[in-house]
mmCIF file of C-alpha atoms in Angstrom:
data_model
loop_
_atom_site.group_PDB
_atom_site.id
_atom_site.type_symbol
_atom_site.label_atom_id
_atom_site.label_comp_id
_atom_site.label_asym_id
_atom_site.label_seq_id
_atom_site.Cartn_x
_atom_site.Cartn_y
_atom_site.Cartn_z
ATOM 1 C CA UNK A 291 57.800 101.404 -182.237
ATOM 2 C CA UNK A 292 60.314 101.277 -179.365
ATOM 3 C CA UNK A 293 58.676 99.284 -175.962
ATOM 4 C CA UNK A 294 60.287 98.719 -172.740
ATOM 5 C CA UNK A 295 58.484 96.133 -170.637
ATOM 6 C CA UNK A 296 58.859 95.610 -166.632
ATOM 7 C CA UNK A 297 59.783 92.276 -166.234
ATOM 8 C CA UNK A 298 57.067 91.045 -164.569
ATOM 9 C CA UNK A 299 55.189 91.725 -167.594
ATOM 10 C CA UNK A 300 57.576 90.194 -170.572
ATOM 11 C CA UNK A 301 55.828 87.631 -171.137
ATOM 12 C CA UNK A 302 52.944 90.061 -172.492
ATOM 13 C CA UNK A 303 54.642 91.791 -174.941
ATOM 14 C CA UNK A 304 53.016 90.730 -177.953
ATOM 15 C CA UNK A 305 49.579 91.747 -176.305
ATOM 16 C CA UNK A 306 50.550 95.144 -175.266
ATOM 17 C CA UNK A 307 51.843 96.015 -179.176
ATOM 18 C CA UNK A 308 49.066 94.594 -180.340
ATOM 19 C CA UNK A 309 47.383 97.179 -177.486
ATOM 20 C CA UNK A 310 48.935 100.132 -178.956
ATOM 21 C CA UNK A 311 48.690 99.180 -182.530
ATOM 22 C CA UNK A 312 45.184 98.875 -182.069
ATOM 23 C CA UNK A 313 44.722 101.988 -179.382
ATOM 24 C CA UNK A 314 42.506 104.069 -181.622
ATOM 25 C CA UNK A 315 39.570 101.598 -182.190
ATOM 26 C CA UNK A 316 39.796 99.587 -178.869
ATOM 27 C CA UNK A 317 39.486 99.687 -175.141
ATOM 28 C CA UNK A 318 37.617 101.877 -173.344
ATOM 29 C CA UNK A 319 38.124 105.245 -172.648
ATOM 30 C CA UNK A 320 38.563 106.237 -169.540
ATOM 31 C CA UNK A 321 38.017 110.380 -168.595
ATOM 32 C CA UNK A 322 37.623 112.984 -171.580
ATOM 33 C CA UNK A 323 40.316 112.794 -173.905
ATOM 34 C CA UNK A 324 40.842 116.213 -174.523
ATOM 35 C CA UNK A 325 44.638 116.674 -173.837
ATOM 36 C CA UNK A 326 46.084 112.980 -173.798
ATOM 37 C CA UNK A 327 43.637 109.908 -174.501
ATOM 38 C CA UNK A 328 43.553 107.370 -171.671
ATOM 39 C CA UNK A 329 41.718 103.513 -172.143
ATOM 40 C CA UNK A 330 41.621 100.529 -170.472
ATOM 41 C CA UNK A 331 42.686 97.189 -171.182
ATOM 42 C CA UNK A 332 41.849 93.895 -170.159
ATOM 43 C CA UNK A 333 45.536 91.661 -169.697
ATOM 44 C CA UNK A 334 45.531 88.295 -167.885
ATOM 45 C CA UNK A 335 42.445 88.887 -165.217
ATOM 46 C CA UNK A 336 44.018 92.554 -164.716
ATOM 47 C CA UNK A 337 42.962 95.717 -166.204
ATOM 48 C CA UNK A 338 45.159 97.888 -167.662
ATOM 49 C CA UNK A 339 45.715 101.430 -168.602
ATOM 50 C CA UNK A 340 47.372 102.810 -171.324
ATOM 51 C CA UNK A 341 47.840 106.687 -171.841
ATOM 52 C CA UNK A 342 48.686 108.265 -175.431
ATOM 53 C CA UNK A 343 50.701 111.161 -175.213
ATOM 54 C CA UNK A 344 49.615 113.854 -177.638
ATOM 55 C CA UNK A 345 51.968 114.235 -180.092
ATOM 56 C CA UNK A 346 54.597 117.193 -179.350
ATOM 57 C CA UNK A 347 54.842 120.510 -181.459
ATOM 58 C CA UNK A 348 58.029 120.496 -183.888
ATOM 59 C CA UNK A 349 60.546 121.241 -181.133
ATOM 60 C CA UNK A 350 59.351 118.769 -179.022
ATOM 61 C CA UNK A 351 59.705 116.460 -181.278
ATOM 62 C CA UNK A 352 63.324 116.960 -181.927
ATOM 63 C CA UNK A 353 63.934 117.681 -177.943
ATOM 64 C CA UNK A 354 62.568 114.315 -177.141
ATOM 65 C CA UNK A 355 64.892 112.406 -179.353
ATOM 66 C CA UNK A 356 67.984 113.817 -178.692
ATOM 67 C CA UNK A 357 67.606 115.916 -175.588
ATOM 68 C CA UNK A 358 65.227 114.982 -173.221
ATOM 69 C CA UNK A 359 63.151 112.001 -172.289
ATOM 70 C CA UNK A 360 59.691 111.714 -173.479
ATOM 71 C CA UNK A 361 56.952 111.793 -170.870
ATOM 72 C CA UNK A 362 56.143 108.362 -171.165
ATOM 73 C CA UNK A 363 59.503 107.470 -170.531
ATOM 74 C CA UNK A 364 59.587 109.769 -167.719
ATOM 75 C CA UNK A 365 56.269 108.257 -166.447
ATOM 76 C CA UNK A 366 57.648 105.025 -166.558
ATOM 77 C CA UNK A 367 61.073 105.647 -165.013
ATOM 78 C CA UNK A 368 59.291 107.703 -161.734
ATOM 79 C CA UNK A 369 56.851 105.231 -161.082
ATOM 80 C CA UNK A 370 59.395 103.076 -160.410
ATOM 81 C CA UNK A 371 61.591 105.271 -157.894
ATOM 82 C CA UNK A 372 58.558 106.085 -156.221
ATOM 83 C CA UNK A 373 58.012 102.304 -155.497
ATOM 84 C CA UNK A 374 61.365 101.709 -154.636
ATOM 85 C CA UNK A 375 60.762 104.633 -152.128
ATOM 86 C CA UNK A 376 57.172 102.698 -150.650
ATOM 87 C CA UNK A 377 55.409 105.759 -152.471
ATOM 88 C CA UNK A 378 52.364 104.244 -154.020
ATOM 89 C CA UNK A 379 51.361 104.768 -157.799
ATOM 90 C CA UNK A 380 49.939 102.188 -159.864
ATOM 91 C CA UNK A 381 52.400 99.267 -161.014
ATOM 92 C CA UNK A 382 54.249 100.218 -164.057
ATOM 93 C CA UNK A 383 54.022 97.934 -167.031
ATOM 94 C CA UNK A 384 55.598 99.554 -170.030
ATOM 95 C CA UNK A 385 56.669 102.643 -172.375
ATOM 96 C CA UNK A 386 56.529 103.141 -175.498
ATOM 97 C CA UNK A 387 57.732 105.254 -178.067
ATOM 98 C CA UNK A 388 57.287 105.877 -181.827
ATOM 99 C CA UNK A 389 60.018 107.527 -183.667
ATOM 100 C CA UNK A 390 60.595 108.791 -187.348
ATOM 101 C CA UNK A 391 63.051 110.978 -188.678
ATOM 102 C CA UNK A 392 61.541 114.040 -187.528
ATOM 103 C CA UNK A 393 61.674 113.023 -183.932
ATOM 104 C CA UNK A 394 59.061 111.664 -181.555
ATOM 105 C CA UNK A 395 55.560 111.223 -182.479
ATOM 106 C CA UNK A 396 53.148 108.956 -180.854
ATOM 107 C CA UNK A 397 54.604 107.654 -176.842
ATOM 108 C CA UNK A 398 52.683 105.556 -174.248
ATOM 109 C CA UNK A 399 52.728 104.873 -170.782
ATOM 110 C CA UNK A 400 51.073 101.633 -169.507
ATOM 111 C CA UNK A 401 50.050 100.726 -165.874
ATOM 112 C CA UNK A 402 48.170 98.652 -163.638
ATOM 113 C CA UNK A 403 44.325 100.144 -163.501
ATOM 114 C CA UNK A 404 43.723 101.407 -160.116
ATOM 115 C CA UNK A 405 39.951 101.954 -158.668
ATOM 116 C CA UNK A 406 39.894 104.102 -156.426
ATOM 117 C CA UNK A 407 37.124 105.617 -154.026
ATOM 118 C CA UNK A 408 38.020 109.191 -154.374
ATOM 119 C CA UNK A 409 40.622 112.015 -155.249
ATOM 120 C CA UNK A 410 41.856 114.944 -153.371
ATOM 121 C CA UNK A 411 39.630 117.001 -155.895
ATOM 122 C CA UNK A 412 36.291 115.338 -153.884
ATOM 123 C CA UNK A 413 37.811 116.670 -150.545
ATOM 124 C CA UNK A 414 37.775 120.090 -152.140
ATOM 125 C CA UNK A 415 34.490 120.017 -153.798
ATOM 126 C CA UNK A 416 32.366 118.638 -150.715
ATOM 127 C CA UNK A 417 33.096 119.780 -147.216
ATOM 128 C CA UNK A 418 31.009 116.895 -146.250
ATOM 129 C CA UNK A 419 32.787 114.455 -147.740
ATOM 130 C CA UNK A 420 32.587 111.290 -144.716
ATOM 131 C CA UNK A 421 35.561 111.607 -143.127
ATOM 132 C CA UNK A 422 36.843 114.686 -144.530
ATOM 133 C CA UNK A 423 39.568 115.968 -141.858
ATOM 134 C CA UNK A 424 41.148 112.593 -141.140
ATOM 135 C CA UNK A 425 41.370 111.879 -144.588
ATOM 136 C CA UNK A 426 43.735 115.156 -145.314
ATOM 137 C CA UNK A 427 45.615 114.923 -142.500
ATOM 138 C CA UNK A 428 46.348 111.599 -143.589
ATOM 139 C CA UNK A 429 47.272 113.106 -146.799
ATOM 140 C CA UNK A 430 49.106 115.450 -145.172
ATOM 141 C CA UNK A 431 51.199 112.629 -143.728
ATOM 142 C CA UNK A 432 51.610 111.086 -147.210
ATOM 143 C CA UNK A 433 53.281 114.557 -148.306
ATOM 144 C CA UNK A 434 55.256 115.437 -145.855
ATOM 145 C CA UNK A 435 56.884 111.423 -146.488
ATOM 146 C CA UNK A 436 57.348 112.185 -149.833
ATOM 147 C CA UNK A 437 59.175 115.528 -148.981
ATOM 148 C CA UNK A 438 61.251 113.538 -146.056
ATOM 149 C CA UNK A 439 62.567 111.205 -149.018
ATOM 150 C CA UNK A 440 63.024 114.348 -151.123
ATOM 151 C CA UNK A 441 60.450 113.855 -153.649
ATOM 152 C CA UNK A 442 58.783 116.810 -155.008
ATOM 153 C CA UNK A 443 56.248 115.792 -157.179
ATOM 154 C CA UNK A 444 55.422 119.142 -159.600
ATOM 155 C CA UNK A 445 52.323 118.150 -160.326
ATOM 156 C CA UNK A 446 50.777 117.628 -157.087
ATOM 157 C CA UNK A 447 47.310 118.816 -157.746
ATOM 158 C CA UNK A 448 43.584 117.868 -157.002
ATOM 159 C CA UNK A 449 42.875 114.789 -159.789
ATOM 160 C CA UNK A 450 46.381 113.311 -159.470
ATOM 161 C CA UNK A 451 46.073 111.759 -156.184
ATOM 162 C CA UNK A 452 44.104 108.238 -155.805
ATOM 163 C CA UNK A 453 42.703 107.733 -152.503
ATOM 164 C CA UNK A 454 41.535 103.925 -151.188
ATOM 165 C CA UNK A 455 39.866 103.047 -147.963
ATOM 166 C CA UNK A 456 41.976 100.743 -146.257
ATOM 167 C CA UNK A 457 40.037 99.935 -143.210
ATOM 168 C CA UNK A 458 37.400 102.042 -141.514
ATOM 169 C CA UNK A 459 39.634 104.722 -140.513
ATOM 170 C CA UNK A 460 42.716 103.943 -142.385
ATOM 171 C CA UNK A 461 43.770 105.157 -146.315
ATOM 172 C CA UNK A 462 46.091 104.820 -149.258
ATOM 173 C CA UNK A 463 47.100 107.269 -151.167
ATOM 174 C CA UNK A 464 48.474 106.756 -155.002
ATOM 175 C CA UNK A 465 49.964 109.313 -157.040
ATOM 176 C CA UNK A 466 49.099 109.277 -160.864
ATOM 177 C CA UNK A 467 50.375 111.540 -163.981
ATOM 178 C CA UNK A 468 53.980 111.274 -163.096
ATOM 179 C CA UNK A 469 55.848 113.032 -165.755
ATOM 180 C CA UNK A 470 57.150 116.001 -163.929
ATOM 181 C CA UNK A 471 59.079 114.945 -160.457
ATOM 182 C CA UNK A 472 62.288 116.680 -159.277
ATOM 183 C CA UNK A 473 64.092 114.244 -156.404
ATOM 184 C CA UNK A 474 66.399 116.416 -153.696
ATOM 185 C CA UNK A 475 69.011 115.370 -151.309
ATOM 186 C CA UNK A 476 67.332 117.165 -149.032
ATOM 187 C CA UNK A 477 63.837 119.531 -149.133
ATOM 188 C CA UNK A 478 63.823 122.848 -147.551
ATOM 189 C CA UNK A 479 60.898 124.406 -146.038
ATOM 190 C CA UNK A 480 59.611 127.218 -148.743
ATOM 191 C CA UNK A 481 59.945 123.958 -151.190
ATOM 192 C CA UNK A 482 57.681 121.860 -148.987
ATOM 193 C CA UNK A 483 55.482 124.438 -148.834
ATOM 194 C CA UNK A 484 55.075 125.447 -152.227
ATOM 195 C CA UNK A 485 54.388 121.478 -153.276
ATOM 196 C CA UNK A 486 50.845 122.115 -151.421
ATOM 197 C CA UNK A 487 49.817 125.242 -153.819
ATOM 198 C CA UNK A 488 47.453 123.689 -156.658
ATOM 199 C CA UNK A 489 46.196 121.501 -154.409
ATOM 200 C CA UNK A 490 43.471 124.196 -152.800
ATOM 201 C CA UNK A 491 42.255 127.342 -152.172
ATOM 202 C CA UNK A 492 40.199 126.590 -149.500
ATOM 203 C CA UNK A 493 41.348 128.049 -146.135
ATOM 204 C CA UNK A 494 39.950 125.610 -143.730
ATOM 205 C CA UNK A 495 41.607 123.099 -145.770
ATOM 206 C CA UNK A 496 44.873 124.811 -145.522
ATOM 207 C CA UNK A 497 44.490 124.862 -141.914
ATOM 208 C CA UNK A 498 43.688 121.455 -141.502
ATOM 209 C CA UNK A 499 46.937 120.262 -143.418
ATOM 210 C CA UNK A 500 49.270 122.953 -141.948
ATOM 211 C CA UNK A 501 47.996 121.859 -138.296
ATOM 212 C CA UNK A 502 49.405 118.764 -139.483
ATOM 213 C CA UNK A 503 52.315 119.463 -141.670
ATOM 214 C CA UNK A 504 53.824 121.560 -138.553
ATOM 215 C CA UNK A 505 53.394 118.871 -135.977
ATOM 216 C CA UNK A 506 55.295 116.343 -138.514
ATOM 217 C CA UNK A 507 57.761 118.798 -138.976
ATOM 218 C CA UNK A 508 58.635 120.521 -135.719
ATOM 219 C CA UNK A 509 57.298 123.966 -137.118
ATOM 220 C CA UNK A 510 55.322 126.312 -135.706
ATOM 221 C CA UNK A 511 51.860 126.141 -136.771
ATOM 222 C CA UNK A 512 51.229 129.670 -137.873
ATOM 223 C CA UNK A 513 54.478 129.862 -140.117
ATOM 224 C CA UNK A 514 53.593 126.955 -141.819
ATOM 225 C CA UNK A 515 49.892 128.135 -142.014
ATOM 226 C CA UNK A 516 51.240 131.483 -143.641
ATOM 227 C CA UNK A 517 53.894 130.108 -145.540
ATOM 228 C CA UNK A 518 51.490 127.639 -147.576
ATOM 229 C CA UNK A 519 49.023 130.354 -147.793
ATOM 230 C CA UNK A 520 51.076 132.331 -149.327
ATOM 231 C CA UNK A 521 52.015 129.985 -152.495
ATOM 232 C CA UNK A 522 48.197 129.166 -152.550
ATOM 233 C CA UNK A 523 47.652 133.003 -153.094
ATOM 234 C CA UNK A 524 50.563 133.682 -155.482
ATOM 235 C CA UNK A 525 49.282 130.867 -157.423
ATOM 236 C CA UNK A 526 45.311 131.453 -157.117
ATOM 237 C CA UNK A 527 46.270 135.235 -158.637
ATOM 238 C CA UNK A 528 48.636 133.756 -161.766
ATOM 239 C CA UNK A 529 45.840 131.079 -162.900
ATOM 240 C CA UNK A 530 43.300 133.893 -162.556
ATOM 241 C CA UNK A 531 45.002 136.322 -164.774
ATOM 242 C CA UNK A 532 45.897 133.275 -166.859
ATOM 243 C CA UNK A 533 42.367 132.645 -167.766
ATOM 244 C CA UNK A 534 41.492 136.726 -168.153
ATOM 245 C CA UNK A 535 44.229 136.771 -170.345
ATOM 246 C CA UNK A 536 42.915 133.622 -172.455
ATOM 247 C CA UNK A 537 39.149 135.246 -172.711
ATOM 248 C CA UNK A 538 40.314 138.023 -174.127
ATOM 249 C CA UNK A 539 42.489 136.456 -176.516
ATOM 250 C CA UNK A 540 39.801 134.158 -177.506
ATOM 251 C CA UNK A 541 36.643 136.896 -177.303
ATOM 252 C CA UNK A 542 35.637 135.727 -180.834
ATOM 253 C CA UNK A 543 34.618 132.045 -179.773
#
């Protein structure tokens, strides 16, 4: 087992093997587990989080030791750009990786825990939500800062943004499951606009952030209305026929 430890945290690295040695029959698991297996840690008066990666099909395997970094790595290596660029995701502790001859097998990424009051995802499942429109413009200003510093993150989508009340009208947004992050010189506007297209399919929503998006950006409203309308579309039709495909394929279950 390969670690690499922040250095804030050094001083913990016989705990955090010890962790992941141990990451089957302790902690606590945090979410459902069905992809890869999150639990939480106590270290020093913090709680931590430690993700396990599933382990990759056969060409993955080979890929991630000779070709491309593992997703743990990658997890690792964005969070800390994205604090170096006052983009807030929980404080990286650690990676991990587990290598035989085969290639990669087991890899974990370890972070600070952050509680949080809510995700985007509760701002598209209740209209109602207190607060609702300030809070997504005020995403809306988180994005378009990430875009200004060139950041696309790929998976910018309803359960990987952490939301915290700040003060009564004021919040902080934190982005989570960071393995897939491209990082331009310089964003252009169809780019910008297709980062916003998992997020939701709700119009008013869509309104509410373009309204926004195209007073940050000097843009007039209805082309940036249209334009992120249109990657919400293309994309609401592809996941569609994605699951129709995936029921018929799997009628027999």
């Amino acid at each position: 087992m390969q670690i690499n430890i922040h250095s804030h945290f050094l001083k913990s690295k016989s705990n955090l093997l010890a962790m992941i040695e141990n990451f089957n029959s302790n902690g606590v698991l945090f979410g459902d587990g069905n992809r890869n297996k999150i639990k939480l840690f106590d270290l020093e008066e913090k709680t931590i989080n430690i993700k396990s990666f599933k382990i990759p099909h056969v060409i993955n395997k080979i890929a991630y030791k000779y070709f491309r970094k593992s997703k743990a790595r990658r997890s690792y290596e964005f969070a800390n750009r994205l604090l170096e660029n006052g983009i807030g995701t929980p404080q990286p502790i650690a990676y991990a990786e587990n290598f035989k001859l085969s290639g990669l097998e087991k890899s974990y990424y370890i972070s600070e825990h952050l509680d949080a009051e809510l995700t985007f995802r509760e701002l598209v499942l209740d209209q109602d939500y207190p607060d609702h429109e300030n809070i997504l413009r005020q995403f809306t200003q988180f994005t378009f800062d990430l875009h200004e510093k060139g950041i696309e993150f790929l998976d910018h989508s309803p359960g990987n943004t952490l939301i915290k009340k700040k003060s009564q009208d004021q919040y902080e947004f934190f982005l989570v499951d960071l393995n897939r992050m491209n990082f331009h010189e310089v964003m252009d506007f169809d780019a910008r606009m297709k980062n916003f297209h998992r997020l939701t399919p709700k119009i008013e929503m869509l309104a509410v952030m373009s309204k926004e998006y195209a007073k940050l950006y000097n843009k007039d409203y209805e082309e940036v209305f249209s334009k992120m309308c249109f990657y919400t579309n293309d994309f609401q039709m592809k996941f569609h026929r994605k699951i129709a495909r995936k029921k018929k394929l799997l009628f027999w279950r």
